[in-house]
CSV table of C-alpha atoms in Angstrom, one decimal:
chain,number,residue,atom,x,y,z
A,25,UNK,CA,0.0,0.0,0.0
A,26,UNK,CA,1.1,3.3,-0.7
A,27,UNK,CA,2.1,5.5,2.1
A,28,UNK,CA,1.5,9.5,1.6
A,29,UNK,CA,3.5,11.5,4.2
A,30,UNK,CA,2.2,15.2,4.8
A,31,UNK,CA,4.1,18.1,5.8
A,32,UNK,CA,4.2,20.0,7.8
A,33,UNK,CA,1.3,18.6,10.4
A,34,UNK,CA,0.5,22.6,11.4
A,35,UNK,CA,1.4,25.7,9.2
A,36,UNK,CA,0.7,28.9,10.9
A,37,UNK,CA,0.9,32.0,8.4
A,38,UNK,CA,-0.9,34.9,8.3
A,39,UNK,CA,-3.2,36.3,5.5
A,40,UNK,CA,-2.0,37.3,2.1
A,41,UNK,CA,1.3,35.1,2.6
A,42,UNK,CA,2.3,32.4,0.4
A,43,UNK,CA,1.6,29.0,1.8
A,44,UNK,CA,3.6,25.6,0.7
A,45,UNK,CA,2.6,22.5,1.6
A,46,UNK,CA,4.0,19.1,0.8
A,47,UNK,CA,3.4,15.6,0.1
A,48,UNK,CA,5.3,12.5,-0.4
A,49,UNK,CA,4.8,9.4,-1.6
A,50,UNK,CA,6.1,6.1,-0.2
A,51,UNK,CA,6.6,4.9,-4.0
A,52,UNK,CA,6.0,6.3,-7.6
A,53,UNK,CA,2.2,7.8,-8.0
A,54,UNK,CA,3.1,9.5,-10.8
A,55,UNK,CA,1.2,12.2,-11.3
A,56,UNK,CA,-2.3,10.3,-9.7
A,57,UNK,CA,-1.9,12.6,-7.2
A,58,UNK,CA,-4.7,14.9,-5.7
A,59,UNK,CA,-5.6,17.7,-3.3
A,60,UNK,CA,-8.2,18.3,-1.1
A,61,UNK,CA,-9.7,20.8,1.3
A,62,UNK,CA,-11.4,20.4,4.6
A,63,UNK,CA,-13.2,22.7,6.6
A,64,UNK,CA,-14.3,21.9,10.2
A,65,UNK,CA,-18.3,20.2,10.0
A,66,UNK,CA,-17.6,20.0,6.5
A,67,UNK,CA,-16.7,17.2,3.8
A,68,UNK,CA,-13.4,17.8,1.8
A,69,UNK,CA,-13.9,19.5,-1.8
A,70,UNK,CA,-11.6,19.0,-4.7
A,71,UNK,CA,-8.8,21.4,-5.8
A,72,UNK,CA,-6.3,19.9,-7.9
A,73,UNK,CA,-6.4,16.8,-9.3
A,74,UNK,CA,-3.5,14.9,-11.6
A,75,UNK,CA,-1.2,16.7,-9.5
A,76,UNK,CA,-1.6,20.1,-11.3
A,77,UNK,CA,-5.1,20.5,-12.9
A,78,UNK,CA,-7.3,22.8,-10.7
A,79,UNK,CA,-10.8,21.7,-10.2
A,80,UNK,CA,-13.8,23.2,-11.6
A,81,UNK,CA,-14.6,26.7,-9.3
A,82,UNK,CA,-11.3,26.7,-7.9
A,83,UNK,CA,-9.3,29.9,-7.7
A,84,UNK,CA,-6.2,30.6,-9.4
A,85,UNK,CA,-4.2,31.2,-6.2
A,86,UNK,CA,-4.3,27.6,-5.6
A,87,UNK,CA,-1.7,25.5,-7.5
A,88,UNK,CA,-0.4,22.0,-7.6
A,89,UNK,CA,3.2,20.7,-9.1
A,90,UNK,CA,5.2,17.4,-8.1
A,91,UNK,CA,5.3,14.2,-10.3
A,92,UNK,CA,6.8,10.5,-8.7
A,93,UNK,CA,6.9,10.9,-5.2
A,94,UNK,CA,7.2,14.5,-4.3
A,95,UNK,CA,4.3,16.9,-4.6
A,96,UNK,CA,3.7,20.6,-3.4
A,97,UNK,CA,0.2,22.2,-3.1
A,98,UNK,CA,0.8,26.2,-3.2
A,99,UNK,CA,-1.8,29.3,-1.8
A,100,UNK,CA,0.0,31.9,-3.6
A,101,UNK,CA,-2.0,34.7,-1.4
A,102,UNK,CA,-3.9,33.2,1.5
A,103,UNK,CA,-7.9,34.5,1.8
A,104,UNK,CA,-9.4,34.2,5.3
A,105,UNK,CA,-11.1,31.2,4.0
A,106,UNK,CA,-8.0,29.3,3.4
A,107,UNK,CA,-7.2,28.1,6.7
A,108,UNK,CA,-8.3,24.7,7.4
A,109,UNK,CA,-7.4,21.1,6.6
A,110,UNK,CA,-5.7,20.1,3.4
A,111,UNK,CA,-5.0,16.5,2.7
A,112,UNK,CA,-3.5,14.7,-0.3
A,113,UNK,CA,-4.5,11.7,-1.6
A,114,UNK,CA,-3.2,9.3,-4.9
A,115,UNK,CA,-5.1,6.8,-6.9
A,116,UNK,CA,-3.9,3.6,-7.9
A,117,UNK,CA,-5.0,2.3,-11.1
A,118,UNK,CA,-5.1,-1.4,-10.6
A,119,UNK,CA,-6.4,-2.8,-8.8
A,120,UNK,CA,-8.3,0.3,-8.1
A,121,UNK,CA,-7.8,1.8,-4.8
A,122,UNK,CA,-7.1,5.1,-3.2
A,123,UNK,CA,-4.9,6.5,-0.1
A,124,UNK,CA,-4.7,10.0,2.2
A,125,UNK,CA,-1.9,11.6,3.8
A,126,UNK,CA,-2.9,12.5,7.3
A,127,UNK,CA,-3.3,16.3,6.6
A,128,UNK,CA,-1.6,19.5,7.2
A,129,UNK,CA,-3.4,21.9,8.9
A,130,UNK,CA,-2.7,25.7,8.1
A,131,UNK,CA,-3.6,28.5,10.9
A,132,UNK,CA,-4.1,31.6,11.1
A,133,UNK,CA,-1.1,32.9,12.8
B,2,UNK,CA,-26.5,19.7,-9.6
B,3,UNK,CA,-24.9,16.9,-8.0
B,4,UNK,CA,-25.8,15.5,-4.6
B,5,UNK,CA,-25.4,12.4,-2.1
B,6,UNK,CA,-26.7,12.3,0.9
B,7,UNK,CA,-25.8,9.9,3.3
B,8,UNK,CA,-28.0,7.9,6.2
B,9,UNK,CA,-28.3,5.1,8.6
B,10,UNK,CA,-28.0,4.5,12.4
B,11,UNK,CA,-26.3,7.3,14.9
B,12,UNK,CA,-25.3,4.7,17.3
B,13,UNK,CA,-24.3,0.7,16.6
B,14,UNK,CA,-23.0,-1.7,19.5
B,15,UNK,CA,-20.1,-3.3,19.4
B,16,UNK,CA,-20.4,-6.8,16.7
B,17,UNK,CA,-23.3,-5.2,15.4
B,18,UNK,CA,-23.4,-5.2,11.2
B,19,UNK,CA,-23.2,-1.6,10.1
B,20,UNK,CA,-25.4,-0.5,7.1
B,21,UNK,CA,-25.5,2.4,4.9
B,22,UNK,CA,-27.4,4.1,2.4
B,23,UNK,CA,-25.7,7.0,0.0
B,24,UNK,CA,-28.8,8.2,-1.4
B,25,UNK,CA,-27.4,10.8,-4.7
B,26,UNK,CA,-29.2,12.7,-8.0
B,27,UNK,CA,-27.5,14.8,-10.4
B,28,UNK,CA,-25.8,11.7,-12.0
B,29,UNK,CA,-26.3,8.0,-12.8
B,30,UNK,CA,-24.6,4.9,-12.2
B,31,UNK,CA,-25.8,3.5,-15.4
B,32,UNK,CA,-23.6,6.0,-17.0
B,33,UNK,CA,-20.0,4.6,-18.1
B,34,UNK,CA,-17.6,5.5,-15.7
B,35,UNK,CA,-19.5,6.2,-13.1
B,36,UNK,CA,-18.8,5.1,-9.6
B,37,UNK,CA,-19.6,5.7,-5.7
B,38,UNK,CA,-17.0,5.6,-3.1
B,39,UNK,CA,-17.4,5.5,1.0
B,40,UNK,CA,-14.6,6.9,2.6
B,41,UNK,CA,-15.2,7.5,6.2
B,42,UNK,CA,-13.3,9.8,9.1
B,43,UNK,CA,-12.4,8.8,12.9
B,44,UNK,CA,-13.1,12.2,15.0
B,45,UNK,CA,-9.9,14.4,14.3
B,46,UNK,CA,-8.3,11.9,12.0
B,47,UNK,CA,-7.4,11.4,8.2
B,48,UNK,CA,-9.7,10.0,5.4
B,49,UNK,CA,-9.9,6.4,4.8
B,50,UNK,CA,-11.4,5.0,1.2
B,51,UNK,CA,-13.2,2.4,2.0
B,52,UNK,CA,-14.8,0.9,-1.3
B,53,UNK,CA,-16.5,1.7,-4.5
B,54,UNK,CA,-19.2,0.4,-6.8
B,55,UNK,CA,-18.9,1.4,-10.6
B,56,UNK,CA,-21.5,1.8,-13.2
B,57,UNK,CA,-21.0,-1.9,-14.5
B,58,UNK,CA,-21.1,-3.3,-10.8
B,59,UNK,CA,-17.4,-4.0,-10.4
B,60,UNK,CA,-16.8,-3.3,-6.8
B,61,UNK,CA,-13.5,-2.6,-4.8
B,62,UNK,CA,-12.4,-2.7,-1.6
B,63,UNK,CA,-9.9,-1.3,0.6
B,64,UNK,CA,-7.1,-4.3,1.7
B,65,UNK,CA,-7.7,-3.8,5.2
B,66,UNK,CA,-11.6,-3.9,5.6
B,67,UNK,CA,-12.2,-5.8,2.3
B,68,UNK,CA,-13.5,-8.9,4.6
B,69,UNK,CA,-15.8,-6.9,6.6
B,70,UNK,CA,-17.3,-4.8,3.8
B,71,UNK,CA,-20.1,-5.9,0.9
B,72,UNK,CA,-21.3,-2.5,-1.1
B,73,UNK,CA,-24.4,-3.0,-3.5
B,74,UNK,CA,-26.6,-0.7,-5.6
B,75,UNK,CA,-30.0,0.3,-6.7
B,76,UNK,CA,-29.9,2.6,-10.0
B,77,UNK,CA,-33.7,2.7,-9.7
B,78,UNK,CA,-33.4,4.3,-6.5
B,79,UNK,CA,-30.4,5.6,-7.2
B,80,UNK,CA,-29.1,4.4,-3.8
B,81,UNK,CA,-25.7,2.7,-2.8
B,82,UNK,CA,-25.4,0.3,0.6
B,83,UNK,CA,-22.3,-0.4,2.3
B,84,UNK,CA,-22.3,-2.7,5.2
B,85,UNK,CA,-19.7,-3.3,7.6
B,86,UNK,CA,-19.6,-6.5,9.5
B,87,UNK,CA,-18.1,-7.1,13.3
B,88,UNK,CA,-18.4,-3.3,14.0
B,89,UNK,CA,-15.9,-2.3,17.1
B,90,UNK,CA,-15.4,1.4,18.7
B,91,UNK,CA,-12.1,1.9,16.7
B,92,UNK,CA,-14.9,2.1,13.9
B,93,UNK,CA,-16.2,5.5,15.2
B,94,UNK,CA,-16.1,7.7,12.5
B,95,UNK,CA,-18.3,10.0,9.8
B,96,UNK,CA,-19.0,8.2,7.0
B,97,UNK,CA,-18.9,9.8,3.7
B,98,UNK,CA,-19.9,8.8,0.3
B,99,UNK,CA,-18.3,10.6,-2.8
B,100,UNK,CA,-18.9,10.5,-6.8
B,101,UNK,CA,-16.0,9.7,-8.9
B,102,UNK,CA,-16.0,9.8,-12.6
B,103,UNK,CA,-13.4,8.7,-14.9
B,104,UNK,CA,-14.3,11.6,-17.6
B,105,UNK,CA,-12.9,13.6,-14.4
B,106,UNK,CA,-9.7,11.5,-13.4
B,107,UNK,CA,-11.8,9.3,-11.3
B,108,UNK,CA,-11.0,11.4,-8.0
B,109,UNK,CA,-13.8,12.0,-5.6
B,110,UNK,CA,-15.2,15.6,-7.1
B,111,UNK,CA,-19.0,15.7,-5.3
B,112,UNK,CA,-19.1,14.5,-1.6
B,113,UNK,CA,-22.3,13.9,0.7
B,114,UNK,CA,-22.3,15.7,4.0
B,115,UNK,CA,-21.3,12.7,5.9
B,116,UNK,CA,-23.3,11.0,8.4
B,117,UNK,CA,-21.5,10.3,12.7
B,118,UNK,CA,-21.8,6.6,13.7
B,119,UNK,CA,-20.3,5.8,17.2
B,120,UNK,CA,-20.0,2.2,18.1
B,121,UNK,CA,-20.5,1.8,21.9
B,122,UNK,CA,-22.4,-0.4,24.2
């Protein structure tokens, strides 16, 4: 099984900086590699997908690069509705099956 | 518009079977391509994909649950059922069930608003 490894666990940064945050894969995912953000009572939505593709509705600040193992999601200029949880997650293709990394959480500082 | 709506008990005790319903509109799982995942959520913790059920009824499951878990639709009702056998407290958690589309990558782009089951006794 494919291990994703977030970091950091808690980004603190205040608005209108630039936020990075990083995932890596235990082996090559390619770039089956997507993004996803969590607010509290809420369910995760979509922002990037195949590693670099925004989602449908998603701003422009938001950006995803990586291929293989090592992926970055960047905020180019944080909003006050940035902060929450951002997980990553890759898709195998077969047999079909799907894994998270455990998060990285990023707070207003 | 998309949606999925997930339901079924608040509260199981521990052995009990768990059972789900993903009830969705906006899309069909007659549709090639199509599928419906359940993912669920331990209170503070990561997402765990649990299984999915495509359009042509090919259904996968994740390695570590795959013996406690049948899924199953209804495209009449437009209703997908996961059950989860042998239910213990580790198993607290929000349930989720998501849309996936392979015209759209197959990642998980419309999710329900997820539904708390505790397991106590």
């Amino acid at each position: 099984e494919i291990v994703l490894t977030q970091s950091p666990a808690t980004l603190s940064l205040s608005p209108g900086q630039r936020a990075t945050l990083s995932c890596r894969a235990s082996q090559s995912v390619s770039t089956y590699l997507a993004w996803y953000q969590q607010k509290p009572g809420q369910a995760p939505r979509l922002l990037i997908h195949d590693a670099s593709n925004r989602a449908t509705g998603i701003p422009a600040r938001f950006s995803g690069s990586g291929s293989g193992t090592d992926f970055t999601l960047t905020i180019s200029s944080l909003e006050p509705e940035d902060f929450a949880v951002y997980y990553c997650q890759q898709r195998t293709i077969w047999p079909p099956g799907y894994s998270f990394g455990q998060g990285t959480k990023l707070q207003i500082k | 518009q998309v949606t999925l709506k997930e339901s079924g008990p608040a509260l199981v005790k521990p052995t009990q079977t768990l059972t789900l319903t993903c009830t969705f509109s906006g899309f069909s799982l007659t549709s090639a391509g199509m599928r419906v995942n359940w993912i669920r959520q331990p209170p503070g913790k990561a997402l765990e994909w649990l299984a999915h059920i495509n359009w042509n009824d090919e259904k996968f499951f994740s390695t570590s649950l795959k013996t406690r878990l049948t899924i199953s639709k209804d495209t009449s009702k437009n209703q997908v059922v996961l059950s989860m056998t042998n239910m213990d407290p580790v198993d607290t958690a929000t349930y989720y069930c998501a849309r996936s589309y392979s015209g759209s990558g197959g990642w998980f782009d419309s999710w329900g608003q997820g539904t708390l089951v505790i397991v106590s006794s």
